[in-house]
Amino acid sequence: MLKKKDRISKLIMENKGILKCPLCGKQMQIQASSSLTCKSKHCFDLSKKGYLNLLTSHYDAVYSKDLFEARHQVCRAGFFDPLMDVLEEIIKKHQHKVGDRKLAVFDAGCGEGSHLSSLTRRLVAADEGKSTEKETGKKEYFFAGADISKESIHIAAGSDGGDILWCVADLAKLPFHNGSFDVILNILSPANYLEFTRVLRNDGIIVKVFPDSRYLMELRNILYHGKENISYSNDRMVDYFAQKLTVTDTRKITYSFEISRELFPQLMKMTPLTWGADEARLEVRDFEMPTHITVDLTVMTGIMKE
């Protein structure tokens, strides 16, 4: 079996028309040395874990490694499984529309990669589970995830269950050619719709996941203890999505997740909600740990405006 770095080199070679040089915009090709080069001789090396760092300027980390590791544990515990069910359904529905061509899926702002890794396993397993070649239609996929945090991509590349192209990259300057992807996911992460529509195929879809008003409400009650931060509205982000894209589907996902004592500290670590919270209150644990956590999300699907 090929090593991870060799598998990703092969993956890049098979999809050589997607990556572009983040410096000059020219097409990049993988070399035998596992380096990507363009005609202007700009060079980017695959890491030992098989990811690319395509940032062209210094970036000061906003989120810590601890936050990403905590989120990874929470995701592995099934915290977002109902959301993954919905996203899998949306992608499969779009897959039927595009026919037998390879489906290219991109997770923009992928964090530590848990969501894309989960969807990759689900989609590939579902395809392989079909009993005949006629049923499968020789479907293939290309999965890519990008985040500006090197720490998060390092975790993603070290733990994903499939061949996914992970990139450290700026969402405002994506290292992909125009029209590269059929599906762009943007899950609880900032968006750049100008870049998203640039790298989206003409018949592609953008799927955006927003937190809704009751998302993590138990944590808000603990962290802000009656302060104004306890309330939340996604109206501005939803309206902006509708301004930039033609909305084709909107879904509401609300469920209660039973939280264990072991997992609760990781949930606290993974959320930026703790920023600006009452640190003294958290330090002495002046609160009762909830038994369940509310997950309240809106999933919107959009296509490019005509």
GROMACS .gro file of C-alpha atoms in nm:
model
  306
    1MET     CA    1   0.000   0.000   0.000
    2LEU     CA    2   0.128   0.346  -0.089
    3LYS     CA    3   0.230   0.583   0.186
    4LYS     CA    4  -0.001   0.877   0.255
    5LYS     CA    5   0.230   1.128   0.084
    6ASP     CA    6   0.254   0.908  -0.227
    7ARG     CA    7  -0.124   0.861  -0.239
    8ILE     CA    8  -0.184   1.236  -0.226
    9SER     CA    9   0.079   1.290  -0.497
   10LYS     CA   10  -0.115   1.044  -0.713
   11LEU     CA   11  -0.441   1.220  -0.625
   12ILE     CA   12  -0.300   1.556  -0.736
   13MET     CA   13  -0.171   1.401  -1.059
   14GLU     CA   14  -0.514   1.255  -1.135
   15ASN     CA   15  -0.676   1.595  -1.078
   16LYS     CA   16  -0.400   1.812  -1.220
   17GLY     CA   17  -0.632   2.073  -1.368
   18ILE     CA   18  -0.762   2.194  -1.032
   19LEU     CA   19  -0.468   2.349  -0.845
   20LYS     CA   20  -0.325   2.685  -0.946
   21CYS     CA   21  -0.022   2.869  -0.814
   22PRO     CA   22  -0.127   3.106  -0.534
   23LEU     CA   23   0.149   3.348  -0.640
   24CYS     CA   24   0.108   3.380  -1.017
   25GLY     CA   25  -0.213   3.188  -1.090
   26LYS     CA   26  -0.055   2.943  -1.335
   27GLN     CA   27  -0.132   2.572  -1.333
   28MET     CA   28   0.078   2.358  -1.100
   29GLN     CA   29   0.203   2.006  -1.157
   30ILE     CA   30   0.327   1.746  -0.912
   31GLN     CA   31   0.688   1.637  -0.954
   32ALA     CA   32   0.852   1.306  -0.867
   33SER     CA   33   0.994   1.475  -0.558
   34SER     CA   34   0.638   1.539  -0.428
   35SER     CA   35   0.676   1.908  -0.495
   36LEU     CA   36   0.426   2.124  -0.682
   37THR     CA   37   0.573   2.362  -0.935
   38CYS     CA   38   0.434   2.607  -1.187
   39LYS     CA   39   0.581   2.749  -1.510
   40SER     CA   40   0.710   3.047  -1.315
   41LYS     CA   41   0.910   2.797  -1.105
   42HIS     CA   42   0.726   2.868  -0.781
   43CYS     CA   43   0.751   2.556  -0.567
   44PHE     CA   44   0.540   2.414  -0.284
   45ASP     CA   45   0.622   2.087  -0.107
   46LEU     CA   46   0.385   1.822   0.018
   47SER     CA   47   0.433   1.772   0.392
   48LYS     CA   48   0.512   1.430   0.535
   49LYS     CA   49   0.147   1.401   0.636
   50GLY     CA   50   0.042   1.474   0.278
   51TYR     CA   51  -0.096   1.826   0.292
   52LEU     CA   52  -0.001   2.146   0.111
   53ASN     CA   53   0.079   2.481   0.267
   54LEU     CA   54  -0.023   2.732   0.001
   55LEU     CA   55  -0.032   3.045   0.213
   56THR     CA   56   0.170   3.325   0.058
   57SER     CA   57   0.187   3.557   0.359
   58HIS     CA   58   0.224   3.532   0.735
   59TYR     CA   59  -0.088   3.447   0.932
   60ASP     CA   60  -0.135   3.495   1.306
   61ALA     CA   61  -0.341   3.206   1.440
   62VAL     CA   62  -0.682   3.299   1.578
   63TYR     CA   63  -0.774   2.955   1.709
   64SER     CA   64  -0.543   2.739   1.918
   65LYS     CA   65  -0.433   2.383   1.859
   66ASP     CA   66  -0.621   2.287   2.177
   67LEU     CA   67  -0.946   2.418   2.028
   68PHE     CA   68  -0.906   2.210   1.712
   69GLU     CA   69  -0.812   1.896   1.905
   70ALA     CA   70  -1.113   1.943   2.131
   71ARG     CA   71  -1.342   1.990   1.832
   72HIS     CA   72  -1.198   1.675   1.677
   73GLN     CA   73  -1.293   1.473   1.987
   74VAL     CA   74  -1.643   1.623   1.999
   75CYS     CA   75  -1.703   1.544   1.632
   76ARG     CA   76  -1.578   1.187   1.674
   77ALA     CA   77  -1.832   1.142   1.954
   78GLY     CA   78  -2.114   1.200   1.703
   79PHE     CA   79  -2.207   1.553   1.806
   80PHE     CA   80  -2.274   1.659   1.445
   81ASP     CA   81  -2.398   1.326   1.305
   82PRO     CA   82  -2.754   1.450   1.227
   83LEU     CA   83  -2.599   1.737   1.032
   84MET     CA   84  -2.379   1.492   0.842
   85ASP     CA   85  -2.693   1.295   0.751
   86VAL     CA   86  -2.846   1.605   0.592
   87LEU     CA   87  -2.527   1.707   0.408
   88GLU     CA   88  -2.482   1.354   0.274
   89GLU     CA   89  -2.838   1.363   0.141
   90ILE     CA   90  -2.785   1.702  -0.027
   91ILE     CA   91  -2.461   1.588  -0.194
   92LYS     CA   92  -2.615   1.262  -0.316
   93LYS     CA   93  -2.911   1.451  -0.460
   94HIS     CA   94  -2.676   1.678  -0.651
   95GLN     CA   95  -2.466   1.381  -0.758
   96HIS     CA   96  -2.766   1.238  -0.944
   97LYS     CA   97  -2.799   1.564  -1.138
   98VAL     CA   98  -2.441   1.575  -1.266
   99GLY     CA   99  -2.442   1.230  -1.423
  100ASP     CA  100  -2.140   1.003  -1.427
  101ARG     CA  101  -1.862   1.261  -1.409
  102LYS     CA  102  -1.632   1.273  -1.109
  103LEU     CA  103  -1.793   1.476  -0.829
  104ALA     CA  104  -1.558   1.735  -0.681
  105VAL     CA  105  -1.644   1.836  -0.322
  106PHE     CA  106  -1.467   2.120  -0.140
  107ASP     CA  107  -1.495   2.206   0.231
  108ALA     CA  108  -1.405   2.575   0.264
  109GLY     CA  109  -1.291   2.660   0.616
  110CYS     CA  110  -1.270   2.291   0.703
  111GLY     CA  111  -1.103   2.332   1.044
  112GLU     CA  112  -0.954   2.004   1.164
  113GLY     CA  113  -1.135   1.813   0.890
  114SER     CA  114  -1.384   1.603   1.083
  115HIS     CA  115  -1.686   1.701   0.874
  116LEU     CA  116  -1.526   1.634   0.536
  117SER     CA  117  -1.364   1.312   0.659
  118SER     CA  118  -1.702   1.187   0.780
  119LEU     CA  119  -1.874   1.275   0.452
  120THR     CA  120  -1.594   1.115   0.251
  121ARG     CA  121  -1.632   0.786   0.437
  122ARG     CA  122  -2.010   0.794   0.402
  123LEU     CA  123  -2.018   0.877   0.031
  124VAL     CA  124  -1.745   0.634  -0.072
  125ALA     CA  125  -1.896   0.354   0.139
  126ALA     CA  126  -2.242   0.414  -0.009
  127ASP     CA  127  -2.101   0.403  -0.361
  128GLU     CA  128  -1.900   0.088  -0.297
  129GLY     CA  129  -2.203  -0.073  -0.135
  130LYS     CA  130  -2.403  -0.072  -0.458
  131SER     CA  131  -2.416  -0.423  -0.592
  132THR     CA  132  -2.346  -0.382  -0.963
  133GLU     CA  133  -2.132  -0.168  -1.192
  134LYS     CA  134  -2.448  -0.049  -1.363
  135GLU     CA  135  -2.581   0.080  -1.031
  136THR     CA  136  -2.261   0.261  -0.941
  137GLY     CA  137  -2.231   0.425  -1.281
  138LYS     CA  138  -1.856   0.423  -1.220
  139LYS     CA  139  -1.892   0.719  -0.988
  140GLU     CA  140  -1.577   0.882  -0.856
  141TYR     CA  141  -1.506   1.164  -0.618
  142PHE     CA  142  -1.247   1.428  -0.551
  143PHE     CA  143  -1.244   1.572  -0.200
  144ALA     CA  144  -1.052   1.880  -0.089
  145GLY     CA  145  -1.049   2.085   0.228
  146ALA     CA  146  -0.884   2.419   0.302
  147ASP     CA  147  -0.833   2.625   0.614
  148ILE     CA  148  -0.605   2.915   0.696
  149SER     CA  149  -0.488   2.742   1.014
  150LYS     CA  150  -0.185   2.517   0.971
  151GLU     CA  151  -0.258   2.354   1.308
  152SER     CA  152  -0.604   2.247   1.194
  153ILE     CA  153  -0.485   2.108   0.860
  154HIS     CA  154  -0.205   1.919   1.036
  155ILE     CA  155  -0.470   1.744   1.249
  156ALA     CA  156  -0.694   1.681   0.946
  157ALA     CA  157  -0.418   1.524   0.736
  158GLY     CA  158  -0.307   1.303   1.024
  159SER     CA  159  -0.647   1.154   1.094
  160ASP     CA  160  -0.865   1.147   0.782
  161GLY     CA  161  -0.995   0.811   0.669
  162GLY     CA  162  -0.961   0.865   0.295
  163ASP     CA  163  -0.762   1.036   0.026
  164ILE     CA  164  -0.844   1.402   0.070
  165LEU     CA  165  -0.640   1.695  -0.054
  166TRP     CA  166  -0.585   1.917   0.250
  167CYS     CA  167  -0.451   2.269   0.197
  168VAL     CA  168  -0.345   2.551   0.424
  169ALA     CA  169  -0.490   2.837   0.223
  170ASP     CA  170  -0.664   3.172   0.244
  171LEU     CA  171  -1.036   3.159   0.156
  172ALA     CA  172  -0.995   3.504   0.004
  173LYS     CA  173  -0.738   3.367  -0.243
  174LEU     CA  174  -0.814   3.002  -0.308
  175PRO     CA  175  -0.545   2.801  -0.493
  176PHE     CA  176  -0.792   2.646  -0.736
  177HIS     CA  177  -0.881   2.723  -1.097
  178ASN     CA  178  -1.219   2.862  -1.197
  179GLY     CA  179  -1.502   2.610  -1.206
  180SER     CA  180  -1.319   2.335  -1.016
  181PHE     CA  181  -1.593   2.211  -0.781
  182ASP     CA  182  -1.944   2.070  -0.798
  183VAL     CA  183  -2.017   2.116  -0.427
  184ILE     CA  184  -1.873   2.373  -0.188
  185LEU     CA  185  -1.942   2.326   0.182
  186ASN     CA  186  -1.903   2.608   0.432
  187ILE     CA  187  -1.984   2.473   0.778
  188LEU     CA  188  -1.999   2.710   1.075
  189SER     CA  189  -1.715   2.906   0.921
  190PRO     CA  190  -1.668   3.251   0.762
  191ALA     CA  191  -1.750   3.266   0.392
  192ASN     CA  192  -1.607   3.441   0.086
  193TYR     CA  193  -1.878   3.415  -0.177
  194LEU     CA  194  -1.676   3.591  -0.446
  195GLU     CA  195  -1.411   3.319  -0.432
  196PHE     CA  196  -1.665   3.042  -0.378
  197THR     CA  197  -1.855   3.130  -0.696
  198ARG     CA  198  -1.528   3.163  -0.888
  199VAL     CA  199  -1.419   2.804  -0.812
  200LEU     CA  200  -1.774   2.664  -0.844
  201ARG     CA  201  -1.885   2.493  -1.164
  202ASN     CA  202  -2.173   2.659  -1.347
  203ASP     CA  203  -2.416   2.389  -1.233
  204GLY     CA  204  -2.261   2.354  -0.887
  205ILE     CA  205  -2.407   2.422  -0.542
  206ILE     CA  206  -2.286   2.602  -0.231
  207VAL     CA  207  -2.407   2.460   0.100
  208LYS     CA  208  -2.377   2.692   0.398
  209VAL     CA  209  -2.438   2.586   0.760
  210PHE     CA  210  -2.530   2.864   1.005
  211PRO     CA  211  -2.572   2.843   1.382
  212ASP     CA  212  -2.928   2.929   1.478
  213SER     CA  213  -3.068   3.107   1.783
  214ARG     CA  214  -3.070   2.805   2.018
  215TYR     CA  215  -2.731   2.665   1.914
  216LEU     CA  216  -2.533   2.567   2.228
  217MET     CA  217  -2.786   2.756   2.441
  218GLU     CA  218  -2.681   2.565   2.753
  219LEU     CA  219  -2.324   2.687   2.711
  220ARG     CA  220  -2.443   3.043   2.656
  221ASN     CA  221  -2.635   3.026   2.982
  222ILE     CA  222  -2.322   2.910   3.163
  223LEU     CA  223  -2.070   3.138   2.995
  224TYR     CA  224  -2.261   3.463   2.991
  225HIS     CA  225  -2.480   3.417   3.297
  226GLY     CA  226  -2.761   3.652   3.200
  227LYS     CA  227  -2.553   3.894   2.994
  228GLU     CA  228  -2.662   4.022   2.652
  229ASN     CA  229  -2.438   3.770   2.465
  230ILE     CA  230  -2.683   3.495   2.557
  231SER     CA  231  -2.908   3.586   2.262
  232TYR     CA  232  -2.805   3.520   1.903
  233SER     CA  233  -2.950   3.578   1.557
  234ASN     CA  234  -2.821   3.462   1.218
  235ASP     CA  235  -3.057   3.688   1.021
  236ARG     CA  236  -2.779   3.908   0.883
  237MET     CA  237  -2.577   3.610   0.753
  238VAL     CA  238  -2.884   3.441   0.606
  239ASP     CA  239  -2.984   3.760   0.424
  240TYR     CA  240  -2.630   3.803   0.290
  241PHE     CA  241  -2.631   3.445   0.155
  242ALA     CA  242  -2.958   3.520  -0.027
  243GLN     CA  243  -2.807   3.838  -0.172
  244LYS     CA  244  -2.508   3.658  -0.317
  245LEU     CA  245  -2.677   3.337  -0.436
  246THR     CA  246  -3.009   3.203  -0.557
  247VAL     CA  247  -3.141   2.998  -0.266
  248THR     CA  248  -3.273   2.658  -0.375
  249ASP     CA  249  -3.322   2.489  -0.037
  250THR     CA  250  -3.336   2.582   0.332
  251ARG     CA  251  -3.348   2.328   0.614
  252LYS     CA  252  -3.368   2.361   0.990
  253ILE     CA  253  -3.188   2.103   1.205
  254THR     CA  254  -3.255   2.098   1.579
  255TYR     CA  255  -3.171   1.817   1.819
  256SER     CA  256  -3.048   1.751   2.171
  257PHE     CA  257  -2.715   1.576   2.224
  258GLU     CA  258  -2.654   1.387   2.549
  259ILE     CA  259  -2.321   1.508   2.683
  260SER     CA  260  -2.096   1.303   2.909
  261ARG     CA  261  -1.880   1.442   3.188
  262GLU     CA  262  -1.573   1.333   2.994
  263LEU     CA  263  -1.678   1.512   2.674
  264PHE     CA  264  -1.814   1.831   2.827
  265PRO     CA  265  -1.471   1.994   2.888
  266GLN     CA  266  -1.383   1.933   2.522
  267LEU     CA  267  -1.708   2.097   2.414
  268MET     CA  268  -1.618   2.399   2.625
  269LYS     CA  269  -1.272   2.417   2.470
  270MET     CA  270  -1.391   2.388   2.111
  271THR     CA  271  -1.615   2.693   2.107
  272PRO     CA  272  -1.506   3.057   2.077
  273LEU     CA  273  -1.804   3.132   2.304
  274THR     CA  274  -1.562   3.106   2.597
  275TRP     CA  275  -1.385   3.421   2.472
  276GLY     CA  276  -1.508   3.709   2.682
  277ALA     CA  277  -1.693   3.482   2.923
  278ASP     CA  278  -1.670   3.508   3.300
  279GLU     CA  279  -1.330   3.340   3.344
  280ALA     CA  280  -1.344   3.349   3.725
  281ARG     CA  281  -1.677   3.169   3.716
  282LEU     CA  282  -1.541   2.904   3.480
  283GLU     CA  283  -1.231   2.856   3.693
  284VAL     CA  284  -1.426   2.762   4.006
  285ARG     CA  285  -1.687   2.570   3.805
  286ASP     CA  286  -1.964   2.786   3.949
  287PHE     CA  287  -2.229   2.616   3.739
  288GLU     CA  288  -2.415   2.288   3.703
  289MET     CA  289  -2.302   2.080   3.410
  290PRO     CA  290  -2.589   2.022   3.164
  291THR     CA  291  -2.686   1.668   3.067
  292HIS     CA  292  -2.786   1.768   2.713
  293ILE     CA  293  -2.668   2.029   2.464
  294THR     CA  294  -2.894   2.186   2.202
  295VAL     CA  295  -2.775   2.184   1.841
  296ASP     CA  296  -2.975   2.432   1.634
  297LEU     CA  297  -2.865   2.489   1.275
  298THR     CA  298  -2.986   2.628   0.942
  299VAL     CA  299  -2.860   2.465   0.621
  300MET     CA  300  -2.898   2.669   0.305
  301THR     CA  301  -2.820   2.557  -0.050
  302GLY     CA  302  -2.759   2.810  -0.324
  303ILE     CA  303  -2.659   2.830  -0.688
  304MET     CA  304  -2.496   3.112  -0.881
  305LYS     CA  305  -2.725   3.396  -0.980
  306GLU     CA  306  -2.799   3.423  -1.352
   0.00000   0.00000   0.00000
